PDB file of C-alpha atoms in Angstrom:
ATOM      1  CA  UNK A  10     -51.789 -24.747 -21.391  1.00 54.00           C
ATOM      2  CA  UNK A  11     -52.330 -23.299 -24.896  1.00 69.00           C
ATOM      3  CA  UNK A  12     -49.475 -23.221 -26.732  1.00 75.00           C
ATOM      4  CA  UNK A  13     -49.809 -19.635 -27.952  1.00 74.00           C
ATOM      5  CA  UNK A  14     -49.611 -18.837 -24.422  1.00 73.00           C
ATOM      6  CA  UNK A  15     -46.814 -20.247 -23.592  1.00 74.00           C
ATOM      7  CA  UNK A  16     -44.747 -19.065 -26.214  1.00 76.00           C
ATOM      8  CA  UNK A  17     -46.001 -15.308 -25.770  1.00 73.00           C
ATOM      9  CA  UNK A  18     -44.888 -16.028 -21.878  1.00 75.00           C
ATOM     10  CA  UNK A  19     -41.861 -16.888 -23.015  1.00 76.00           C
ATOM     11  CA  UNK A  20     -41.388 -13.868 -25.532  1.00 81.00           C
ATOM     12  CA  UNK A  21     -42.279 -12.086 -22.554  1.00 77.00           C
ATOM     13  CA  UNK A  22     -40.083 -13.102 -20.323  1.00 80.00           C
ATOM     14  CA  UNK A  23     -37.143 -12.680 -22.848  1.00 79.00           C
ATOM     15  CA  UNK A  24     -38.096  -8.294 -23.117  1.00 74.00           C
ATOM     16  CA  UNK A  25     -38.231  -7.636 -19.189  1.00 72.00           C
ATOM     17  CA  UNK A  26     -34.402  -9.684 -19.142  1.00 74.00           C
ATOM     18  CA  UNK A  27     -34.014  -7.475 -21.718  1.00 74.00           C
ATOM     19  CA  UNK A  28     -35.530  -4.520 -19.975  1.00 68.00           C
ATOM     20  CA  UNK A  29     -34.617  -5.229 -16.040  1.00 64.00           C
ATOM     21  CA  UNK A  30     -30.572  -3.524 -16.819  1.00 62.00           C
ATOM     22  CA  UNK A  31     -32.084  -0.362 -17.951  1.00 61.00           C
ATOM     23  CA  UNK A  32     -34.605   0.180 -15.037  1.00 57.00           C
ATOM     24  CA  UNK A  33     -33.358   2.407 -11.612  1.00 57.00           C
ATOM     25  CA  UNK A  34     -32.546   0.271  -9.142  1.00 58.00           C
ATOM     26  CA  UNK A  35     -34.354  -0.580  -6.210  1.00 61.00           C
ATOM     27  CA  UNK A  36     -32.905   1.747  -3.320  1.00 67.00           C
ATOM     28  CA  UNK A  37     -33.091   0.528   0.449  1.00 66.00           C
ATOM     29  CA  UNK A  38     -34.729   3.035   2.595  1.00 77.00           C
ATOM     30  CA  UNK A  39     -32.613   4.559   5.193  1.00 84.00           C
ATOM     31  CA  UNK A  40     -32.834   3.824   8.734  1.00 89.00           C
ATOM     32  CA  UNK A  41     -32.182   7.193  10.305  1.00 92.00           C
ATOM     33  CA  UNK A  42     -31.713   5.719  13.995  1.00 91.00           C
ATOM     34  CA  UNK A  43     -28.286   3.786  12.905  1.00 91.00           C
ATOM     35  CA  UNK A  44     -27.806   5.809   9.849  1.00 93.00           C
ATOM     36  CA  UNK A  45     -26.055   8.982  11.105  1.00 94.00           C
ATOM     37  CA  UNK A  46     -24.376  10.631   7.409  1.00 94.00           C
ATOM     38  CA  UNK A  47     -25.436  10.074   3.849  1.00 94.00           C
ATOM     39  CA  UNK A  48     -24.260  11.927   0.402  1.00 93.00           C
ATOM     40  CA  UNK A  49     -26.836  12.563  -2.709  1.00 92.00           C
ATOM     41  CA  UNK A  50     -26.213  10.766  -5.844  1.00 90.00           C
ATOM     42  CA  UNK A  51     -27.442  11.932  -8.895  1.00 84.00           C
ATOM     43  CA  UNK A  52     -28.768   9.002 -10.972  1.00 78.00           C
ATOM     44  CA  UNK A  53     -30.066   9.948 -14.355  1.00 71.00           C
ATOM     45  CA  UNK A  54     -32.600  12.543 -13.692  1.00 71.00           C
ATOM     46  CA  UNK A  55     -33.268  11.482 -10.571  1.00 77.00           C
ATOM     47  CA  UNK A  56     -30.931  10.743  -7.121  1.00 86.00           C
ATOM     48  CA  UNK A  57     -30.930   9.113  -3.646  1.00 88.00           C
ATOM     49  CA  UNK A  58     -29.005   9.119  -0.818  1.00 90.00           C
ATOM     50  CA  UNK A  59     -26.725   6.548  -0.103  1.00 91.00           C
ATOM     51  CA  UNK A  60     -25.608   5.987   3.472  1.00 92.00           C
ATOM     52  CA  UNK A  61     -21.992   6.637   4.481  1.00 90.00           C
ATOM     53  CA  UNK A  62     -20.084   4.905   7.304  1.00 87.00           C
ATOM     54  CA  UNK A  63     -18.886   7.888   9.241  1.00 86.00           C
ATOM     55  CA  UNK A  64     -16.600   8.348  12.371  1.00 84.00           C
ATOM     56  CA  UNK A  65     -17.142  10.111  15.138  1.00 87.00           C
ATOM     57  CA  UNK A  66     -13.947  10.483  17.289  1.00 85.00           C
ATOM     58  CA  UNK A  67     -13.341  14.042  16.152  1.00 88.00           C
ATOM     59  CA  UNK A  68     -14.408  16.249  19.046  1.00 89.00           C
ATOM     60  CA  UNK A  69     -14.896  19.825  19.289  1.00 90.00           C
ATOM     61  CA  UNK A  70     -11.798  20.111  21.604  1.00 88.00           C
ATOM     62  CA  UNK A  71     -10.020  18.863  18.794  1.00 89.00           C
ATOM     63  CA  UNK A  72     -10.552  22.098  16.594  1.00 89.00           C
ATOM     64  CA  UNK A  73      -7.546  24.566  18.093  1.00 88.00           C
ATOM     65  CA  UNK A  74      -7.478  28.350  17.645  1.00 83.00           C
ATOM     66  CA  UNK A  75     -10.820  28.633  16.308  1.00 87.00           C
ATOM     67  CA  UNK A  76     -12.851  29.463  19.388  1.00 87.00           C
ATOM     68  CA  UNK A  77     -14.658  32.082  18.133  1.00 90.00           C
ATOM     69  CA  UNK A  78     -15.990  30.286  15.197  1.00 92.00           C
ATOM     70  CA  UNK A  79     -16.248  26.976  17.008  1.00 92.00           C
ATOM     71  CA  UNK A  80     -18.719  28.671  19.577  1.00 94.00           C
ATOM     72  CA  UNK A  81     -20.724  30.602  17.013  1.00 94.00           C
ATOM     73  CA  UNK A  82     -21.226  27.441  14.760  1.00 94.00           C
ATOM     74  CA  UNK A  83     -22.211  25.516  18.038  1.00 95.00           C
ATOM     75  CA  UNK A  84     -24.233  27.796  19.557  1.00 96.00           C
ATOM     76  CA  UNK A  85     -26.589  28.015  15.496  1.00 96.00           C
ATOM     77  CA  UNK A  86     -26.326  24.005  15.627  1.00 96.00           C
ATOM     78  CA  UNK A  87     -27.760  23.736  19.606  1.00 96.00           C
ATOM     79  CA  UNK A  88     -30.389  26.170  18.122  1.00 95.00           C
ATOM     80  CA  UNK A  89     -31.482  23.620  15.452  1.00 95.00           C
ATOM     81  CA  UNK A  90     -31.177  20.759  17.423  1.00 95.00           C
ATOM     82  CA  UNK A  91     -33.629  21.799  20.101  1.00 94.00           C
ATOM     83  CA  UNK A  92     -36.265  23.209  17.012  1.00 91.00           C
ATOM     84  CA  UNK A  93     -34.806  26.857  18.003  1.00 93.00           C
ATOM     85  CA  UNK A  94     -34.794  29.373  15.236  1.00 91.00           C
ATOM     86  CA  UNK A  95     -31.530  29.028  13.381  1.00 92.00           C
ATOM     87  CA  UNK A  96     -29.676  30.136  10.335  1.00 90.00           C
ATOM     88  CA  UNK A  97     -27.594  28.738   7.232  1.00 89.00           C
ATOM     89  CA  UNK A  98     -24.260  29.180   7.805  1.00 90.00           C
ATOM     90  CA  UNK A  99     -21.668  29.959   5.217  1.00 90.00           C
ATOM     91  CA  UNK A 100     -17.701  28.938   6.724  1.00 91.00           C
ATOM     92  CA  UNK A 101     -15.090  30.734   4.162  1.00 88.00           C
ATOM     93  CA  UNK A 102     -11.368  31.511   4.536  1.00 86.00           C
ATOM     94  CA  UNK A 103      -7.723  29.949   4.220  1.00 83.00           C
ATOM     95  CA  UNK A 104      -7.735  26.289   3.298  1.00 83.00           C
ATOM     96  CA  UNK A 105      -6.979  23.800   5.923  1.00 84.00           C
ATOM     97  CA  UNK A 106      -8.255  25.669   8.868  1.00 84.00           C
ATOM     98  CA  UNK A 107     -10.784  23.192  10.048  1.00 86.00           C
ATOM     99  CA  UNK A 108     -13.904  24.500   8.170  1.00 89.00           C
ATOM    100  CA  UNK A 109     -15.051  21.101   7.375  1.00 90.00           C
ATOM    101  CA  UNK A 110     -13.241  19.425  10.519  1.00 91.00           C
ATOM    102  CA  UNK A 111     -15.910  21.575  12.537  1.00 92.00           C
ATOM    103  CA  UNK A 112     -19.074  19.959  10.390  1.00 93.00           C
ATOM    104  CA  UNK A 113     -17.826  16.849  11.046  1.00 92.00           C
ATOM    105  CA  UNK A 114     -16.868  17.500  15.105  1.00 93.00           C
ATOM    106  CA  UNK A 115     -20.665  18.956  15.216  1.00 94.00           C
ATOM    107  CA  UNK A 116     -21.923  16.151  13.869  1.00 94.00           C
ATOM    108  CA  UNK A 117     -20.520  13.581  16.424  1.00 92.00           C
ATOM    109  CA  UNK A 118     -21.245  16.370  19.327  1.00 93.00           C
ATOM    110  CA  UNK A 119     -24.931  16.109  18.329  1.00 94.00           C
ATOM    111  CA  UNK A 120     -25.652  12.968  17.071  1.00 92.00           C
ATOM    112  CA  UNK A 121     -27.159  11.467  19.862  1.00 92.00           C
ATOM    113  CA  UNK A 122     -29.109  14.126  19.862  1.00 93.00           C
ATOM    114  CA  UNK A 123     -30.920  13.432  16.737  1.00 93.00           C
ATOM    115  CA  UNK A 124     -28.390  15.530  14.304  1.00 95.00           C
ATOM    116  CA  UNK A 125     -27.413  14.057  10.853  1.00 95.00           C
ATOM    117  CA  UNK A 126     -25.798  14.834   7.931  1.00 95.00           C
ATOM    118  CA  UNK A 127     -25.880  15.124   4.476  1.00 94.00           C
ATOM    119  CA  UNK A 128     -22.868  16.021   1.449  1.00 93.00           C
ATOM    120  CA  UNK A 129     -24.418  17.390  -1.893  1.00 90.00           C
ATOM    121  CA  UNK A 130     -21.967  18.307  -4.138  1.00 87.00           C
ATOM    122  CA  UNK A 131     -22.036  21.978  -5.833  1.00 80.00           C
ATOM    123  CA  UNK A 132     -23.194  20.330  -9.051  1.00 80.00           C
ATOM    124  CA  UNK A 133     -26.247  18.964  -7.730  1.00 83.00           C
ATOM    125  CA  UNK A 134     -27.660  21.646  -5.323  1.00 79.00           C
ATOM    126  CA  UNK A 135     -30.819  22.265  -8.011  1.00 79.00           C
ATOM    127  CA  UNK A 136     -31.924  18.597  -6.477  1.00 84.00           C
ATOM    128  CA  UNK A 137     -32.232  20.581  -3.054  1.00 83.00           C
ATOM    129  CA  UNK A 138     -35.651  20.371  -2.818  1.00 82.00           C
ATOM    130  CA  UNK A 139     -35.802  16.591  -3.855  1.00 85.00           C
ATOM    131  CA  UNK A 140     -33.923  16.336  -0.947  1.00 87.00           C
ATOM    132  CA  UNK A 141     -36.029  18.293   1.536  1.00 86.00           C
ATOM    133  CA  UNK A 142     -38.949  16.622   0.292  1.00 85.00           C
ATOM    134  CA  UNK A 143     -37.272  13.401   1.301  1.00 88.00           C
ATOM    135  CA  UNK A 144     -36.310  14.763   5.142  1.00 89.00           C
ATOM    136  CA  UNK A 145     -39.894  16.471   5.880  1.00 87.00           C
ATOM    137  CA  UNK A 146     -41.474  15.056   8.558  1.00 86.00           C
ATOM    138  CA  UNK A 147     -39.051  13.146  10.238  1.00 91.00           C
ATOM    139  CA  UNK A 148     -37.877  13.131  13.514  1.00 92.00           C
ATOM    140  CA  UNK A 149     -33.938  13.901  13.225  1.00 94.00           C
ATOM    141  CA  UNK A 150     -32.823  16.979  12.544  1.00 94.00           C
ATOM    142  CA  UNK A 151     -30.715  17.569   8.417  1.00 95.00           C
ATOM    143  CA  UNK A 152     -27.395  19.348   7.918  1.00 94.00           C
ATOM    144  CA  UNK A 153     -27.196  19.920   4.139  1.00 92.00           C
ATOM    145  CA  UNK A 154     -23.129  19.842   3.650  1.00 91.00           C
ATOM    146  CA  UNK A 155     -21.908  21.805   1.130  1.00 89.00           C
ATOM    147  CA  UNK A 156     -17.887  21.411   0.752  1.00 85.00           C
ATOM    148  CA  UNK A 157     -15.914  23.765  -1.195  1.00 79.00           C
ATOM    149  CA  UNK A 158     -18.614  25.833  -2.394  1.00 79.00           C
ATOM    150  CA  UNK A 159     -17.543  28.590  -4.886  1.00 68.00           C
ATOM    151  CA  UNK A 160     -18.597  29.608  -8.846  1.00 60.00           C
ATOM    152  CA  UNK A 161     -15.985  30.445 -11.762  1.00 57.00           C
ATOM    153  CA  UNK A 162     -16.809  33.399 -13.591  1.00 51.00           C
ATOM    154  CA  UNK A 163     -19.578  32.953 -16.262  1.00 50.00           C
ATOM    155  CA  UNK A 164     -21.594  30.498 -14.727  1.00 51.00           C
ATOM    156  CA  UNK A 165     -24.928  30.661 -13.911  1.00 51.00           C
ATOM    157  CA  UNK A 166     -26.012  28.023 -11.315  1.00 55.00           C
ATOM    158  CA  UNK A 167     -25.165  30.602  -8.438  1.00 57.00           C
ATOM    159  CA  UNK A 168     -28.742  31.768  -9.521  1.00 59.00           C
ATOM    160  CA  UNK A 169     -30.098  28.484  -9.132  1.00 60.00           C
ATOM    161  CA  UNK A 170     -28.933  28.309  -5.864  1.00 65.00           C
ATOM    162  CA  UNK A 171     -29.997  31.709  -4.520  1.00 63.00           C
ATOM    163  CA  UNK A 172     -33.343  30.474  -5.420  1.00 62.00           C
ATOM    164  CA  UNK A 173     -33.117  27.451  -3.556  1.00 62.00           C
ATOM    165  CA  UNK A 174     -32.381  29.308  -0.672  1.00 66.00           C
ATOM    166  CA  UNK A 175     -35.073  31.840  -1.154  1.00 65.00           C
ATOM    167  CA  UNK A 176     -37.438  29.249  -1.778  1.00 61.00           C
ATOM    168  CA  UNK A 177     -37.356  25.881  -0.710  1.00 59.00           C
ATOM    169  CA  UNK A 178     -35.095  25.829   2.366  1.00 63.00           C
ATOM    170  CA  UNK A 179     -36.289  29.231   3.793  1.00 60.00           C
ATOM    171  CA  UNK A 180     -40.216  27.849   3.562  1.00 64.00           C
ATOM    172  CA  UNK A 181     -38.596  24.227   3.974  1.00 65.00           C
ATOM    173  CA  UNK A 182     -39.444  22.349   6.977  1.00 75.00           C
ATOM    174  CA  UNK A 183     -37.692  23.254  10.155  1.00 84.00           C
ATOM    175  CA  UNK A 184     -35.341  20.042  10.570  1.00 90.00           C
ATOM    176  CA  UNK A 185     -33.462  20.790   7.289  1.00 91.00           C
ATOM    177  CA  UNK A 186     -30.682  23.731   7.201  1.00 90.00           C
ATOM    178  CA  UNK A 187     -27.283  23.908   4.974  1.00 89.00           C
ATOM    179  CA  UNK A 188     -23.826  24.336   6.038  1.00 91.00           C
ATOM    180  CA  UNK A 189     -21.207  25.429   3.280  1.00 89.00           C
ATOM    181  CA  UNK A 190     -17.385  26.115   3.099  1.00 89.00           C
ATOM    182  CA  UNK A 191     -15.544  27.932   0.949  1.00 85.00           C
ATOM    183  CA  UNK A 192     -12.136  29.373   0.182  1.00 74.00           C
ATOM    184  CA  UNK A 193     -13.886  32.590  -0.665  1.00 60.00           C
ATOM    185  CA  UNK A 194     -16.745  35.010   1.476  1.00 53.00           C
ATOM    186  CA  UNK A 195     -18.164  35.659  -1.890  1.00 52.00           C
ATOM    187  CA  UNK A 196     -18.718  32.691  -3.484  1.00 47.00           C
ATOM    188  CA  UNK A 197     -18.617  34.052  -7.426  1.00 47.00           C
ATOM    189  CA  UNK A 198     -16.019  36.217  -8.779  1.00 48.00           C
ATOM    190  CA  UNK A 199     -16.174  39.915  -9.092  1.00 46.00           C
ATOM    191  CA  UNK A 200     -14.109  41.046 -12.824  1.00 46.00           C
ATOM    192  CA  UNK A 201     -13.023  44.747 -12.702  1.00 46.00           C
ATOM    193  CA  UNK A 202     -15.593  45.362 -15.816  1.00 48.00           C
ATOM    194  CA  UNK A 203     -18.549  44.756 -13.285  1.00 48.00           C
ATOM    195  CA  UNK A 204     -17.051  47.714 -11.301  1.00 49.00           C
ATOM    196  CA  UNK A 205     -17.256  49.664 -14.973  1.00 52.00           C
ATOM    197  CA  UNK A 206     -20.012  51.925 -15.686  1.00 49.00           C
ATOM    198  CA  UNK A 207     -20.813  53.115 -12.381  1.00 47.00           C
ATOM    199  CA  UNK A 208     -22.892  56.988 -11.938  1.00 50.00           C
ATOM    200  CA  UNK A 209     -23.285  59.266  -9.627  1.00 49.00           C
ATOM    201  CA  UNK A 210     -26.757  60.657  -9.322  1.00 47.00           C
ATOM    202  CA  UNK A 211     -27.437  64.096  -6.895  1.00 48.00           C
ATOM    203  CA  UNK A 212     -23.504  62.485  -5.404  1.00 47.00           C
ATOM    204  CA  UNK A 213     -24.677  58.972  -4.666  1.00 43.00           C
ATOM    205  CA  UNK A 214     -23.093  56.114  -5.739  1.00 49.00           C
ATOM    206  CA  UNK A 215     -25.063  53.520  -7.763  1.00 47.00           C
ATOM    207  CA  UNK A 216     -22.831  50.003  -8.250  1.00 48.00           C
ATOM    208  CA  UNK A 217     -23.880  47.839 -11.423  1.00 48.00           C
ATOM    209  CA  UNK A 218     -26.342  45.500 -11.146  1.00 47.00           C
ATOM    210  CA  UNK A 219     -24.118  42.705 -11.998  1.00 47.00           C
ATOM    211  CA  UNK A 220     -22.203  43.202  -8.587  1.00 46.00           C
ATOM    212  CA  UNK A 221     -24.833  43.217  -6.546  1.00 49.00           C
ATOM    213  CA  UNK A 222     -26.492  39.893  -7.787  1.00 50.00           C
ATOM    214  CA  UNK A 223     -23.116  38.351  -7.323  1.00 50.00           C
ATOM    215  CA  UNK A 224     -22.583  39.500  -4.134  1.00 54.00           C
ATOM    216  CA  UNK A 225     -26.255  38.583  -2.652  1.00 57.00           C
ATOM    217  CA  UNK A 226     -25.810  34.984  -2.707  1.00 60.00           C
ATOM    218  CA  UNK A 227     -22.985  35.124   0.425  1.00 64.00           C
ATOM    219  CA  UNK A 228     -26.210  37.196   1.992  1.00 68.00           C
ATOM    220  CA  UNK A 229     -28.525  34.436   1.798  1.00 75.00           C
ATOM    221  CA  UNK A 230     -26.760  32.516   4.887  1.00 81.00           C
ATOM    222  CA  UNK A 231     -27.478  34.059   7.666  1.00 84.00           C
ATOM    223  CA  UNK A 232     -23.851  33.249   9.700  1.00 89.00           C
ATOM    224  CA  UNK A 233     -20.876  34.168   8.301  1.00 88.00           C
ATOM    225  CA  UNK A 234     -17.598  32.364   9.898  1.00 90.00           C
ATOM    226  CA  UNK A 235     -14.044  33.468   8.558  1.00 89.00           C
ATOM    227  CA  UNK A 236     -11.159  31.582   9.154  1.00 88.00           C
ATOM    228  CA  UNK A 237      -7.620  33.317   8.405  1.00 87.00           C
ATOM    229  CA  UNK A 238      -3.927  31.304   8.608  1.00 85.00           C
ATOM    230  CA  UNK A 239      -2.084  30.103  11.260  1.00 89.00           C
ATOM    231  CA  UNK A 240       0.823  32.445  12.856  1.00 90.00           C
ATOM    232  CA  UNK A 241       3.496  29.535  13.971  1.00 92.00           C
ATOM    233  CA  UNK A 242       2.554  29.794  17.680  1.00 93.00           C
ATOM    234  CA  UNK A 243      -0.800  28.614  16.789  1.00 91.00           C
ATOM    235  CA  UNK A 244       0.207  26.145  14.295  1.00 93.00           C
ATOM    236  CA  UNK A 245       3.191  24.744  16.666  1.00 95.00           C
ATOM    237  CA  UNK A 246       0.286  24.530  19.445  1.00 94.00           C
ATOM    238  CA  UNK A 247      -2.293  22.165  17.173  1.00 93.00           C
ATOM    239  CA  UNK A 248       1.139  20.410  15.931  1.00 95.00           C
ATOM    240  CA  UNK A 249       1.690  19.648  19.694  1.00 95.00           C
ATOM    241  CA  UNK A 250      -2.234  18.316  19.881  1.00 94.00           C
ATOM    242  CA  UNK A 251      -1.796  15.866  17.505  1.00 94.00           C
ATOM    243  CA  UNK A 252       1.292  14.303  17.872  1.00 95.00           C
ATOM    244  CA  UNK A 253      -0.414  14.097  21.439  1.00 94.00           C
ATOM    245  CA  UNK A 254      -3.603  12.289  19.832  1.00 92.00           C
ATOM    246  CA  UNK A 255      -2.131   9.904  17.497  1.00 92.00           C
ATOM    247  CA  UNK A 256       0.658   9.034  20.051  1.00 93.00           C
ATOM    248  CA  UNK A 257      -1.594   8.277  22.832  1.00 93.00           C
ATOM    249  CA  UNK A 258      -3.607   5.890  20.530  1.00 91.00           C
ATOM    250  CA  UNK A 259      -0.558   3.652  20.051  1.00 91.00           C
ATOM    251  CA  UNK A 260       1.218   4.001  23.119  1.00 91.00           C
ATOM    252  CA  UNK A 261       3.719   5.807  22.112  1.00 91.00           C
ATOM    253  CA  UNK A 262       5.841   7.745  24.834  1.00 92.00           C
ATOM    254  CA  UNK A 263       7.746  11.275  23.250  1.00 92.00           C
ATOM    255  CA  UNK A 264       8.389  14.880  24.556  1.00 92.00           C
ATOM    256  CA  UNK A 265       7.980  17.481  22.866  1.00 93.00           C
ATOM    257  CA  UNK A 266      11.714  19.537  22.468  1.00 92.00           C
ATOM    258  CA  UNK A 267      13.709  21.621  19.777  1.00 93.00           C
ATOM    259  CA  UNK A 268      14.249  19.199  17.409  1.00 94.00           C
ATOM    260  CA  UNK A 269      10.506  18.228  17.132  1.00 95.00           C
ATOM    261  CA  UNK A 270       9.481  21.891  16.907  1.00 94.00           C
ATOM    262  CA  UNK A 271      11.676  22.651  14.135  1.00 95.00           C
ATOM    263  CA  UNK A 272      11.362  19.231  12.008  1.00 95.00           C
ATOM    264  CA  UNK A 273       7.541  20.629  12.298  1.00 95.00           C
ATOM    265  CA  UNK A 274       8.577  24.208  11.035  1.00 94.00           C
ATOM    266  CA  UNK A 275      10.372  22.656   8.195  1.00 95.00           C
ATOM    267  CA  UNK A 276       7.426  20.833   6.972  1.00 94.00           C
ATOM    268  CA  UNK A 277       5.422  23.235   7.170  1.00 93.00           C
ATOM    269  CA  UNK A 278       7.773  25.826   5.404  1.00 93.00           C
ATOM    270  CA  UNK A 279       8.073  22.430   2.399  1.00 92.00           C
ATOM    271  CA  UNK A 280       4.525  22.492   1.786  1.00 86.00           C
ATOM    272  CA  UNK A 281       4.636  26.830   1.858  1.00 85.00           C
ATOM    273  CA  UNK A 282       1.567  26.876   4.530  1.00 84.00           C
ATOM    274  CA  UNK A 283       0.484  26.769   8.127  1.00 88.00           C
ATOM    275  CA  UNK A 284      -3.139  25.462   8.905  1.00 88.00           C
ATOM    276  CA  UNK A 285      -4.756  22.443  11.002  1.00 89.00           C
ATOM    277  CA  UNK A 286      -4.560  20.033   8.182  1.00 89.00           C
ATOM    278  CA  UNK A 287      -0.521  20.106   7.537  1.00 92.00           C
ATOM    279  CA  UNK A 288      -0.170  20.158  11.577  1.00 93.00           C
ATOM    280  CA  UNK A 289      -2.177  17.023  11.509  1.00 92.00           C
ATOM    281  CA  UNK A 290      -0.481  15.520   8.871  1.00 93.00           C
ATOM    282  CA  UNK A 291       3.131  16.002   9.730  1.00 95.00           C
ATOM    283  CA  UNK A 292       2.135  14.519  13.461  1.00 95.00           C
ATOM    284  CA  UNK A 293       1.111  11.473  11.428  1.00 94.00           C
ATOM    285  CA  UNK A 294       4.348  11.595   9.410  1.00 95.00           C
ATOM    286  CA  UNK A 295       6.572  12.012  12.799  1.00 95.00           C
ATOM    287  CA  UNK A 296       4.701   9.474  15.289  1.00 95.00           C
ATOM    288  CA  UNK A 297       4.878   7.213  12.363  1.00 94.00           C
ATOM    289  CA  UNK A 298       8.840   7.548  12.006  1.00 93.00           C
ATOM    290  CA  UNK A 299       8.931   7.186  15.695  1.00 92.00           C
ATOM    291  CA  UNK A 300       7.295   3.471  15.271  1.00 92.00           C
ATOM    292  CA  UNK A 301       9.775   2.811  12.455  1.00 90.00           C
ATOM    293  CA  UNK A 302      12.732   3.664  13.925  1.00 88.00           C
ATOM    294  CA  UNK A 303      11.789   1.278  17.071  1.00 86.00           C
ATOM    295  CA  UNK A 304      11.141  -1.405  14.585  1.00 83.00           C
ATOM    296  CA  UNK A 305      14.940  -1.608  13.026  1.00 73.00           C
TER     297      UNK A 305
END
């Protein structure tokens, strides 16, 4: 072989080892049958979704004092996963209350089913239709997650994402619908000086514009679900549940009495709430103090 050849091969070969670091990286595609959760990743100015190992031993029955919501989300979820009409669904109120414990319970109620899910984060919702573009056409049927979805004053990207509901999820294919939570029903800010300004024309009331294009995003989801604090019957009642659950799984035997009730009450007083996640947590901290205390 020429020798010019050989040494432009070689040049060559030294610029793609150069090059290879700097190129995207080859991404697996996802198996949808076995693959039942993923979460987008930006990367760069593009993304992909990476598959996440998910478990599914959180049932509905889990999810205490939240009937009402519980049914309504299940009921717009059966919808969608039998190709029934169906809407986005915005889940807002106290923190803790099982907002995205219900996502999650839905998911492993319907996965057989065909359902699967998908977390975007806040920051990347303008890749939403990316993302659709991805799901079209197959088989399963896409929850879009949303966790924690809210907008400080002065930012814009609530516009972007009123669009993105407008546009490419309303005329998106219909195996693709979102699911957010959020501390708050509307999801930016109002400031007293958007409430300045207002007049009263022939003795109607005309708000600014700037509170009603802040306020029309929450409208874009169709299903509204509030969820409000625990009183400390309800709280002592999912408290009860879970000491129950995590007990059971490692044999412990207990009863619940007055001294369990109130170590309960006191934790819950120490971390100044009531809700679903400190119930679960202090029945971890108490059937694990149980094991201890056998073990000395």
């Amino acid at each position: 072989m020429d020798s010019r050849l050989l040494d432009f091969l070689a040049r060559a070969e030294q610029v793609l080892a150069r090059l290879e670091p700097m190129l995207p990286a080859q991404r697996p595609q996802l198996d949808w049958n076995t693959c039942m959760a993923a979460r987008w990743v930006r990367d760069g100015r593009s993304g992909y979704l990476r598959p996440l190992q998910v478990s599914l031993d959180l049932s509905l029955s889990d999810l205490l004092g939240v009937d009402a919501q519980r049914e309504q989300l299940a009921r717009n979820t059966r919808q969608f996963v039998m190709g029934l009409p169906a809407n986005h669904a915005l889940l807002w109120g106290a923190r803790g209350t099982g907002k995205s414990s219900l996502v999650r319970a839905l998911l492993a109620e319907h996965a057989r089913a065909g359902l699967r899910l998908i977390e975007i984060e806040r920051d990347h919702l303008a890749d939403l239709p990316r993302v659709v573009e991805l799901l079209a056409g197959l088989p399963q049927r896409f929850v879009l997650f949303c966790d924690d979805l809210s907008f400080e004053a002065g930012e814009g990207d609530y516009r972007v994402l009123k669009s993105v509901l407008d546009g490419s999820l309303e005329q998106a294919t219909d195996n693709v619908l979102l699911y957010a939570t959020s501390n708050r029903r509307h999801l930016v800010p109002e400031q007293q000086s958007d409430n300045e300004n207002w007049t009263r024309v022939d003795g109607e009331l005309h708000p600014n514009e700037a509170v009603e294009d802040k306020i029309a995003l929450s409208d874009r989801f169709g299903l509204w679900l509030s969820f409000y604090p625990f009183s400390q019957e309800h709280f002592l009642i999912v408290v009860r549940h879970w000491v129950g659950v995590q007990a059971r799984q490692v044999g412990l035997d207990w009863s619940w009495d007055e001294a369990l009730e109130k170590a309960a009450i006191r934790w819950a007083l120490g971390r100044g709430n009531r809700n679903g996640r400190c119930a679960y947590q202090f029945a971890r901290h108490w059937v694990g103090l149980q094991l201890l205390e056998q073990q000395i």
